[in-house]
PDB file of C-alpha atoms and ligand atoms in Angstrom:
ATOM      1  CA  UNK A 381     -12.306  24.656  55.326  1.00  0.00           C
ATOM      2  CA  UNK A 382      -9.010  24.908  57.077  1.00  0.00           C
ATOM      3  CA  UNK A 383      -7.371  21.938  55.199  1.00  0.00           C
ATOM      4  CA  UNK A 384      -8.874  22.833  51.964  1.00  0.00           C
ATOM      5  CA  UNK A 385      -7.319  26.635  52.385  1.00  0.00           C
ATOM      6  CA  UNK A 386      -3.999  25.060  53.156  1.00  0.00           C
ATOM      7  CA  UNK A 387      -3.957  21.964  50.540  1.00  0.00           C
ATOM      8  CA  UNK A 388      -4.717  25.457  47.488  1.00  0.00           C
ATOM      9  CA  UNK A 389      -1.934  27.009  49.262  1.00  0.00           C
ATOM     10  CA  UNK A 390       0.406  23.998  49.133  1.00  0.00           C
ATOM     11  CA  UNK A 391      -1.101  23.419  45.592  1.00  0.00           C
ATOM     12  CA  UNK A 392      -0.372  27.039  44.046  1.00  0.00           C
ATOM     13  CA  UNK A 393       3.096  27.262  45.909  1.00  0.00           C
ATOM     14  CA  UNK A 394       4.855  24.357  44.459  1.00  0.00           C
ATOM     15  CA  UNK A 395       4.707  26.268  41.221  1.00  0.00           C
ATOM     16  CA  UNK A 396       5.621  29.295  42.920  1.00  0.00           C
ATOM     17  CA  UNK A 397       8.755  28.348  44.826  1.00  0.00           C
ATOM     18  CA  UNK A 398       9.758  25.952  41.678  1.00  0.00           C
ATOM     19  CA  UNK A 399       9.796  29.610  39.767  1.00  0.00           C
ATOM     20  CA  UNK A 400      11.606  31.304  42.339  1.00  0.00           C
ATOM     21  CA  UNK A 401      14.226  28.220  42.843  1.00  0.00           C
ATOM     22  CA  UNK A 402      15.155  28.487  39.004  1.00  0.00           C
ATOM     23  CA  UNK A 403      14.641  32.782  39.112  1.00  0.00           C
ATOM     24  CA  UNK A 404      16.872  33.138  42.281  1.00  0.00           C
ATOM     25  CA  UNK A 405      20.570  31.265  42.939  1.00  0.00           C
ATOM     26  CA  UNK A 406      19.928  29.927  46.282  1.00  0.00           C
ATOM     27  CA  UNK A 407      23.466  27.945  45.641  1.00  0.00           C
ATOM     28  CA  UNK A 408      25.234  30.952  48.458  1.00  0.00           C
ATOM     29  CA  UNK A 409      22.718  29.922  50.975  1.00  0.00           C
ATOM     30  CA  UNK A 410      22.695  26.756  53.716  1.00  0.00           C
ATOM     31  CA  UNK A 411      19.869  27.297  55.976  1.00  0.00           C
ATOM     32  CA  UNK A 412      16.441  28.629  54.679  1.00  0.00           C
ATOM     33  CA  UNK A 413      13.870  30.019  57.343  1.00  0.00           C
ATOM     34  CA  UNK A 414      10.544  29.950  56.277  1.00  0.00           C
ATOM     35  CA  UNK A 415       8.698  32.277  57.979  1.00  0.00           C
ATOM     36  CA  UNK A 416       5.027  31.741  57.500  1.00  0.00           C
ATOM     37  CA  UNK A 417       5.917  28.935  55.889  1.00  0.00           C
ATOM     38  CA  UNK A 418       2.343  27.327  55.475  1.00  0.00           C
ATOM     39  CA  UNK A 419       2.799  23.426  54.331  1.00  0.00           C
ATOM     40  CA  UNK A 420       6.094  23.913  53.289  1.00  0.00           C
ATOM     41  CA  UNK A 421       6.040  24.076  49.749  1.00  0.00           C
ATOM     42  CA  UNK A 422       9.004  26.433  49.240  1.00  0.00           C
ATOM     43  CA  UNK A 423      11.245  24.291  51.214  1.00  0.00           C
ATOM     44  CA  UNK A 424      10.448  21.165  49.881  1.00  0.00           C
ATOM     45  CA  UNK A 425      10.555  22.853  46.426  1.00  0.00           C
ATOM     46  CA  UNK A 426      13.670  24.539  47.095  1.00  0.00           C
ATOM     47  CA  UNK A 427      15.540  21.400  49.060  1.00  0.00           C
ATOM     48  CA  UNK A 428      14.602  19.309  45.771  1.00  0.00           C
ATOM     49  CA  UNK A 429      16.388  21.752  43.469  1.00  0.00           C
ATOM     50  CA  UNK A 430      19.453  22.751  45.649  1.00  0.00           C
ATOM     51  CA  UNK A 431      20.192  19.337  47.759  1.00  0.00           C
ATOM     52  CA  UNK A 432      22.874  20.657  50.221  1.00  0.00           C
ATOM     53  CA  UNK A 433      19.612  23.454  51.313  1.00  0.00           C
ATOM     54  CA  UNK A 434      18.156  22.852  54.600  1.00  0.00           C
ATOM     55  CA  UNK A 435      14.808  24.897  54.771  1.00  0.00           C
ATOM     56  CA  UNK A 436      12.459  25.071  57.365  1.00  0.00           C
ATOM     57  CA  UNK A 437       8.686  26.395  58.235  1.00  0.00           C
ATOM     58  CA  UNK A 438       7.839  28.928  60.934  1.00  0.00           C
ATOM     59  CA  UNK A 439       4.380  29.077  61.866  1.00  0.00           C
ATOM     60  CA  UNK A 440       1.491  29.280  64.096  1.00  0.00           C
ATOM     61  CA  UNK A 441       0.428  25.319  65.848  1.00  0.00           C
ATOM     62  CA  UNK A 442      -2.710  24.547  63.487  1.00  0.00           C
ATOM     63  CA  UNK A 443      -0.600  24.931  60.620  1.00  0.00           C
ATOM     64  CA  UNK A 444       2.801  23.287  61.968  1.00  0.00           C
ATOM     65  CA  UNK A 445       1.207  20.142  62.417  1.00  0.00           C
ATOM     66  CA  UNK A 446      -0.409  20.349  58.685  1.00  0.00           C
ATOM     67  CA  UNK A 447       3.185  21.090  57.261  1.00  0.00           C
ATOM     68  CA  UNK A 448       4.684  18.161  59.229  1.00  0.00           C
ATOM     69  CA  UNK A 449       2.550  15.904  57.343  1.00  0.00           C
ATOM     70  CA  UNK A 450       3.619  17.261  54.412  1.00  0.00           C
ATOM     71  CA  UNK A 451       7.297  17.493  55.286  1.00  0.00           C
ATOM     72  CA  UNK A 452       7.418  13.593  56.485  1.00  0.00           C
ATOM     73  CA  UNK A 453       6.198  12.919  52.826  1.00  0.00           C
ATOM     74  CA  UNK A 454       8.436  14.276  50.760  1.00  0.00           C
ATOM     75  CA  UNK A 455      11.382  13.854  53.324  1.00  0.00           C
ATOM     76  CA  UNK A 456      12.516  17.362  52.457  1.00  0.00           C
ATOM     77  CA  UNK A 457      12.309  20.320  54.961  1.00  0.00           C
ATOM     78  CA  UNK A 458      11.696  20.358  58.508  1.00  0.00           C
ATOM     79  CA  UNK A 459       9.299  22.178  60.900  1.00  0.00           C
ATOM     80  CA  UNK A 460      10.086  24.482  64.304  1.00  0.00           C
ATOM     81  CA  UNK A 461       8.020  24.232  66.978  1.00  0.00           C
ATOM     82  CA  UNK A 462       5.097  26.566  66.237  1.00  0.00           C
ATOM     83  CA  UNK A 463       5.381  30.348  66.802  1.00  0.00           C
ATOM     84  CA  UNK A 464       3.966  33.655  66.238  1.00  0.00           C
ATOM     85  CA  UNK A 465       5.891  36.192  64.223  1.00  0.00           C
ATOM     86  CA  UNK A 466       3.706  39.359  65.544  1.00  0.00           C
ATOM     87  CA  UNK A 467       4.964  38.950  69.059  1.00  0.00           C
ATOM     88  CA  UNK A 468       7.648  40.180  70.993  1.00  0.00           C
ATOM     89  CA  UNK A 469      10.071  36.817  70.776  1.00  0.00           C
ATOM     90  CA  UNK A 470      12.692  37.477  68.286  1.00  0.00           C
ATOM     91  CA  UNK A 471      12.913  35.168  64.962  1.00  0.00           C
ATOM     92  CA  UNK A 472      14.798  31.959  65.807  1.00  0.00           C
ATOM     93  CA  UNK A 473      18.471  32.392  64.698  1.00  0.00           C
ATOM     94  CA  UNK A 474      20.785  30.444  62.680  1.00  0.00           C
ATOM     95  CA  UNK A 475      19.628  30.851  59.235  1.00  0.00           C
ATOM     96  CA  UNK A 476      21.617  32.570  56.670  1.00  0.00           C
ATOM     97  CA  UNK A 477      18.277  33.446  54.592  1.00  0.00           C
ATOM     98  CA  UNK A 478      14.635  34.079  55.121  1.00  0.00           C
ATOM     99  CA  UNK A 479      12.013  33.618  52.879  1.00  0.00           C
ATOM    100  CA  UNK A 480       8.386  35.684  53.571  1.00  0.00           C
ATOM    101  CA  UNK A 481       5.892  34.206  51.007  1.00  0.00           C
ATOM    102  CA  UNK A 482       2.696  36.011  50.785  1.00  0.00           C
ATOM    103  CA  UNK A 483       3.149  37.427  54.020  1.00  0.00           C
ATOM    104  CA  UNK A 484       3.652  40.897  54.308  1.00  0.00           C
ATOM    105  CA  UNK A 485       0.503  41.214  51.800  1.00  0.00           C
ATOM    106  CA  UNK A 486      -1.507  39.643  54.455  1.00  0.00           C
ATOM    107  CA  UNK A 487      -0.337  43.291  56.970  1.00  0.00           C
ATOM    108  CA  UNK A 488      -0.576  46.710  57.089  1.00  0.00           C
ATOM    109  CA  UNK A 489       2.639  48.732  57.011  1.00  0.00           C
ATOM    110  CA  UNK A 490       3.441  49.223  60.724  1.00  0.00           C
ATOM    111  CA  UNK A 491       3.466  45.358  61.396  1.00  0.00           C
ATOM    112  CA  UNK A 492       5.328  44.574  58.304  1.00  0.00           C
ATOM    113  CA  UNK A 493       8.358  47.036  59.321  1.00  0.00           C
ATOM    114  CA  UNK A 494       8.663  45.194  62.508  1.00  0.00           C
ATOM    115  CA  UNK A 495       8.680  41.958  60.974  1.00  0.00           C
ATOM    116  CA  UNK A 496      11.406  42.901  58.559  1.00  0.00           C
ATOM    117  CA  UNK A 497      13.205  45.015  61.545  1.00  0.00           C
ATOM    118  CA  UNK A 498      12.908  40.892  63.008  1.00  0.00           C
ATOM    119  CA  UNK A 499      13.917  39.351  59.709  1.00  0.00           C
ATOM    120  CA  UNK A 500      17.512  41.405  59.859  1.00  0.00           C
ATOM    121  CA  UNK A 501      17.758  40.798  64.024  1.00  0.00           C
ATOM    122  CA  UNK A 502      17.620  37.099  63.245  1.00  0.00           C
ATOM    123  CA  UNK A 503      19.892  37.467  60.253  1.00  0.00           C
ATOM    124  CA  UNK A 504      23.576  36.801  60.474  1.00  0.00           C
ATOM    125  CA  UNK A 505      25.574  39.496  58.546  1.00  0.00           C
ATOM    126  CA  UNK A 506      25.651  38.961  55.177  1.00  0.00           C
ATOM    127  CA  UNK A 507      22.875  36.832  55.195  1.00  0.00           C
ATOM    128  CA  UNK A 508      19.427  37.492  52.539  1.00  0.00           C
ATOM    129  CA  UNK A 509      15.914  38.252  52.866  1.00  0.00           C
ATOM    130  CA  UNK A 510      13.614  37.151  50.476  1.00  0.00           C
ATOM    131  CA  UNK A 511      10.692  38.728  49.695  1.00  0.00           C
ATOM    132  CA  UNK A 512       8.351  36.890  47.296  1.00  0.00           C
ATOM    133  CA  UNK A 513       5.159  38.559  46.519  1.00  0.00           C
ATOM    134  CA  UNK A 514       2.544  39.594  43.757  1.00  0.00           C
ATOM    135  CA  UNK A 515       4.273  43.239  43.533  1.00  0.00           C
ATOM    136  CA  UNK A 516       2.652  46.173  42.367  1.00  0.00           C
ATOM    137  CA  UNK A 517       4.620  48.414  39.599  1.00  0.00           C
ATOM    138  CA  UNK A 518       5.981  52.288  41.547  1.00  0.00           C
ATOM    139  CA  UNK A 519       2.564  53.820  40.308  1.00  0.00           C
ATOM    140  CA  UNK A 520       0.239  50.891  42.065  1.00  0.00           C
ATOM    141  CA  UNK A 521      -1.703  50.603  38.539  1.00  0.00           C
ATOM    142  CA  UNK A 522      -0.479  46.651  37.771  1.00  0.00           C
ATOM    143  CA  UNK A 523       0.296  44.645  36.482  1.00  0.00           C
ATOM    144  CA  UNK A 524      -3.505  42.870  36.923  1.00  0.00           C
ATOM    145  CA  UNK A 525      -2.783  39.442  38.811  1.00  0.00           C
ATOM    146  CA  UNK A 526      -1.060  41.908  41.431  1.00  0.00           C
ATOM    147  CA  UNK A 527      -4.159  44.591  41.777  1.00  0.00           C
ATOM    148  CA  UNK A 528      -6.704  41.581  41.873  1.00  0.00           C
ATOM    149  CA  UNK A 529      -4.359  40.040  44.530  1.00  0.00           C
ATOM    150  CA  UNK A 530      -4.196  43.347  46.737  1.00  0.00           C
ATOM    151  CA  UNK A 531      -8.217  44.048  45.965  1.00  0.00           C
ATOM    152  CA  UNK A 532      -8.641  40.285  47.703  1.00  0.00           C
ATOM    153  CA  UNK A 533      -6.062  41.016  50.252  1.00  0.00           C
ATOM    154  CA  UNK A 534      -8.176  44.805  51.283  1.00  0.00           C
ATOM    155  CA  UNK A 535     -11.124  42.359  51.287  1.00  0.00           C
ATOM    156  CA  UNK A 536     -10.219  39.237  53.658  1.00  0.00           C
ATOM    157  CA  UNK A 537      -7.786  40.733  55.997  1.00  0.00           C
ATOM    158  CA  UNK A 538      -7.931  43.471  58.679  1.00  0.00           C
ATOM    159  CA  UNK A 539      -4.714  45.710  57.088  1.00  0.00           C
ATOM    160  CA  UNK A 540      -3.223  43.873  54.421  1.00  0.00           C
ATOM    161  CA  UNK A 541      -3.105  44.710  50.480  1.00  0.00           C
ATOM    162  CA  UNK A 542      -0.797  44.502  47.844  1.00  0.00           C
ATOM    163  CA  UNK A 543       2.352  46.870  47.948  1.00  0.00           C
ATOM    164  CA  UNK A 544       4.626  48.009  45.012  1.00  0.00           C
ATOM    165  CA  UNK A 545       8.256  47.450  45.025  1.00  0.00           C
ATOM    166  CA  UNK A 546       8.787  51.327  46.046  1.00  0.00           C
ATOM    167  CA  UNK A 547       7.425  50.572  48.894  1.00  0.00           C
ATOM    168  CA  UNK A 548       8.943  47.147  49.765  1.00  0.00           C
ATOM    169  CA  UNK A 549      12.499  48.553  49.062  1.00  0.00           C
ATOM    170  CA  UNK A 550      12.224  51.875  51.174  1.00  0.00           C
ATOM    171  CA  UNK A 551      11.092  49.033  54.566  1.00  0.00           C
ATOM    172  CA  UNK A 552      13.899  47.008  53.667  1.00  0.00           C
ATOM    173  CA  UNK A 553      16.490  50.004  53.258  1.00  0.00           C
ATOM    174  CA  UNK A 554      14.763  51.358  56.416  1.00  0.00           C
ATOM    175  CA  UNK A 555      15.088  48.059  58.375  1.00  0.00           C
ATOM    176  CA  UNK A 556      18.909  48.326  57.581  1.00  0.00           C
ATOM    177  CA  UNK A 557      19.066  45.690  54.972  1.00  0.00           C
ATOM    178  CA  UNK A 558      21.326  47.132  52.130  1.00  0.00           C
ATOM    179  CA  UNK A 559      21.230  46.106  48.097  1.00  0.00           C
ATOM    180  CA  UNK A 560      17.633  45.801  47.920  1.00  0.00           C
ATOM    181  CA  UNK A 561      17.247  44.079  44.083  1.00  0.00           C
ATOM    182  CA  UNK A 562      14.053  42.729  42.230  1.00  0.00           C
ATOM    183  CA  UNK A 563      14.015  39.407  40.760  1.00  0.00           C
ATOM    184  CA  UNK A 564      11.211  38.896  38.817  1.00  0.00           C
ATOM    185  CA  UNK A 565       8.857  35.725  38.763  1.00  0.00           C
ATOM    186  CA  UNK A 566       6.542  34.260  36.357  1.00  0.00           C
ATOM    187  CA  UNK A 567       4.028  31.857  38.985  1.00  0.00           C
ATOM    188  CA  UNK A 568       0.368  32.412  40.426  1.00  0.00           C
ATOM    189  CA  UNK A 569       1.437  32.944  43.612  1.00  0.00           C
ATOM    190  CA  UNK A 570       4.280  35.540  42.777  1.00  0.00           C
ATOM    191  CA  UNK A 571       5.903  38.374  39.780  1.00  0.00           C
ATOM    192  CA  UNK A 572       8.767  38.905  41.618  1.00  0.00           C
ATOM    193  CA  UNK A 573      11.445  38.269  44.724  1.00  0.00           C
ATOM    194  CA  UNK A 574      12.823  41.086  46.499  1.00  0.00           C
ATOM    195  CA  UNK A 575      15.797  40.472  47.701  1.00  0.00           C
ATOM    196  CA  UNK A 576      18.363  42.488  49.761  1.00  0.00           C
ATOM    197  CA  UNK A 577      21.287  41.427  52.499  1.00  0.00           C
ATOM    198  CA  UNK A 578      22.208  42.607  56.090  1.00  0.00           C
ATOM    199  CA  UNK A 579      25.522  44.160  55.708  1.00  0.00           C
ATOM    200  CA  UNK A 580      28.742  43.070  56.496  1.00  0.00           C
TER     201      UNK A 580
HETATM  202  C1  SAM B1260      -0.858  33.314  52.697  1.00  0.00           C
HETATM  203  S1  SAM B1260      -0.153  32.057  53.704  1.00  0.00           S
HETATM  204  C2  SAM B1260       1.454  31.850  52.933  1.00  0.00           C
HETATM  205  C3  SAM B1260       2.034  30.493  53.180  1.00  0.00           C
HETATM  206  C4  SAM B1260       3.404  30.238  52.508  1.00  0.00           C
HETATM  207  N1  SAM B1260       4.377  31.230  52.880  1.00  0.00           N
HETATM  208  C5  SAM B1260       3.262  30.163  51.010  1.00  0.00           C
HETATM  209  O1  SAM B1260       3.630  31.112  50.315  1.00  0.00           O
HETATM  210  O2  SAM B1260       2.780  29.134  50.553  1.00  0.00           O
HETATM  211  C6  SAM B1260       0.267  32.967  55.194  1.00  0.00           C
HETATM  212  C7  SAM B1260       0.928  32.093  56.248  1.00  0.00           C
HETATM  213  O3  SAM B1260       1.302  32.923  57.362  1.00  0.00           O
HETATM  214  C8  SAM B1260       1.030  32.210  58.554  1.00  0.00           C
HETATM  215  N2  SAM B1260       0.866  33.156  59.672  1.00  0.00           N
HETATM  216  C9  SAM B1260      -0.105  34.093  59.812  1.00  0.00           C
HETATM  217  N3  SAM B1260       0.066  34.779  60.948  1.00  0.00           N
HETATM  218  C10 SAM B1260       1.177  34.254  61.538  1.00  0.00           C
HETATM  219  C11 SAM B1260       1.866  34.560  62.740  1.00  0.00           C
HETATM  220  N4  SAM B1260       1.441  35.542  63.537  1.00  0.00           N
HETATM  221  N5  SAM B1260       2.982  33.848  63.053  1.00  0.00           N
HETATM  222  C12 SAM B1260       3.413  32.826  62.229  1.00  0.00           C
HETATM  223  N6  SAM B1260       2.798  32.515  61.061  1.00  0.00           N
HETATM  224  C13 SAM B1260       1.701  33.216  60.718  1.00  0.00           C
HETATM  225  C14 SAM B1260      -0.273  31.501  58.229  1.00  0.00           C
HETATM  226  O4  SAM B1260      -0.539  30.459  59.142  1.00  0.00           O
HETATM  227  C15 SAM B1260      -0.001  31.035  56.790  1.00  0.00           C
HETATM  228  O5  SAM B1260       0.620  29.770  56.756  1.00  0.00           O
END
């Protein structure tokens, strides 16, 4: 069941992070953190279309050893040693941009300000986080891939749904991050990237 989840995941991201590789410039950017990164999908998407990239997953030990797999196949991306964003370890450091794929959809509020208050912690100044979700309009009516996404998310997960961009841009102004802007998406997986940039 596990590798089947994971294999849809992989399967629906490709087309996901190949929308958000030609929707967002990632030229400004050297080193991608993944966090959640699943199989790696967005960084071996993303290290195809911007060579000089280096990307790599962040996740929990079951899945780390199903994205090496991946990783050694493609020969794009690499993979941390597996860890758990929820606790009290900081983010590893040394990344000038973080990607959160259909993560903070999977939390409730509370835990999803602390893992953006991580996100700018681990974040040199200047550099990006990148928020790529199925995000709800300011009046949480649509657009429908996004409700049907948040109505799964309030059914499979202890705290998680679907948020609008309202709400994603007051946690990342909150979290300190500053020029919160919406890029928008056309992919399963993802209408738009919110992305905003620690201060100098
Ligand atoms: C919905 S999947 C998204 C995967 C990937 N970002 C993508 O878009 O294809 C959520 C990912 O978060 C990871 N995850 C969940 N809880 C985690 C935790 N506490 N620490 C690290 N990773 C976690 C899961 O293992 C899974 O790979």
């Amino acid at each position: 069941m596990m590798a089947l989840f994971w294999e849809a995941m992989y399967s629906i991201s490709t087309f996901t992070a190949r929308a958000l590789g030609d929707s967002y410039d990632f030229a400004a950017h050297n080193r991608l953190l993944d966090v959640g990164g699943g199989q790696g999908a967005f960084p071996v998407e993303l290290c195809r279309r911007y060579p000089h990239l280096s990307a790599t997953v962040f996740d929990l030990p079951h899945v780390c050893d199903l994205a090496e797999d991946k990783i050694a196949e493609s020969g794009m991306g690499n993979v941390l040693p597996a860890g758990d964003f929820l606790d009290a370890q900081p983010l590893p450091s040394g990344y000038d941009v973080i990607l959160l794929s259909m993560i903070l959809h999977d939390w409730d509020e509370a835990s999803n300000r602390q893992l953006l208050a991580k996100c700018y912690a681990a974040l040199p100044p200047g550099g990006a986080v990148v928020v790529c979700e199925l995000v709800l309009n300011s009046e949480r009516t649509g657009p429908p891939a996004a409700a049907l996404m948040g109505m799964n998310m309030l059914i499979e997960t202890e705290g998680g749904k679907n948020y609008s961009e309202t709400e994603y841009t007051t946690w990342l102004l909150e979290a300190g991050f500053e020029q919160p802007r919406i890029v928008p998406l056309a992919a399963a997986g993802a209408n738009a990237a919110i992305v905003a940039v620690r201060g100098k």
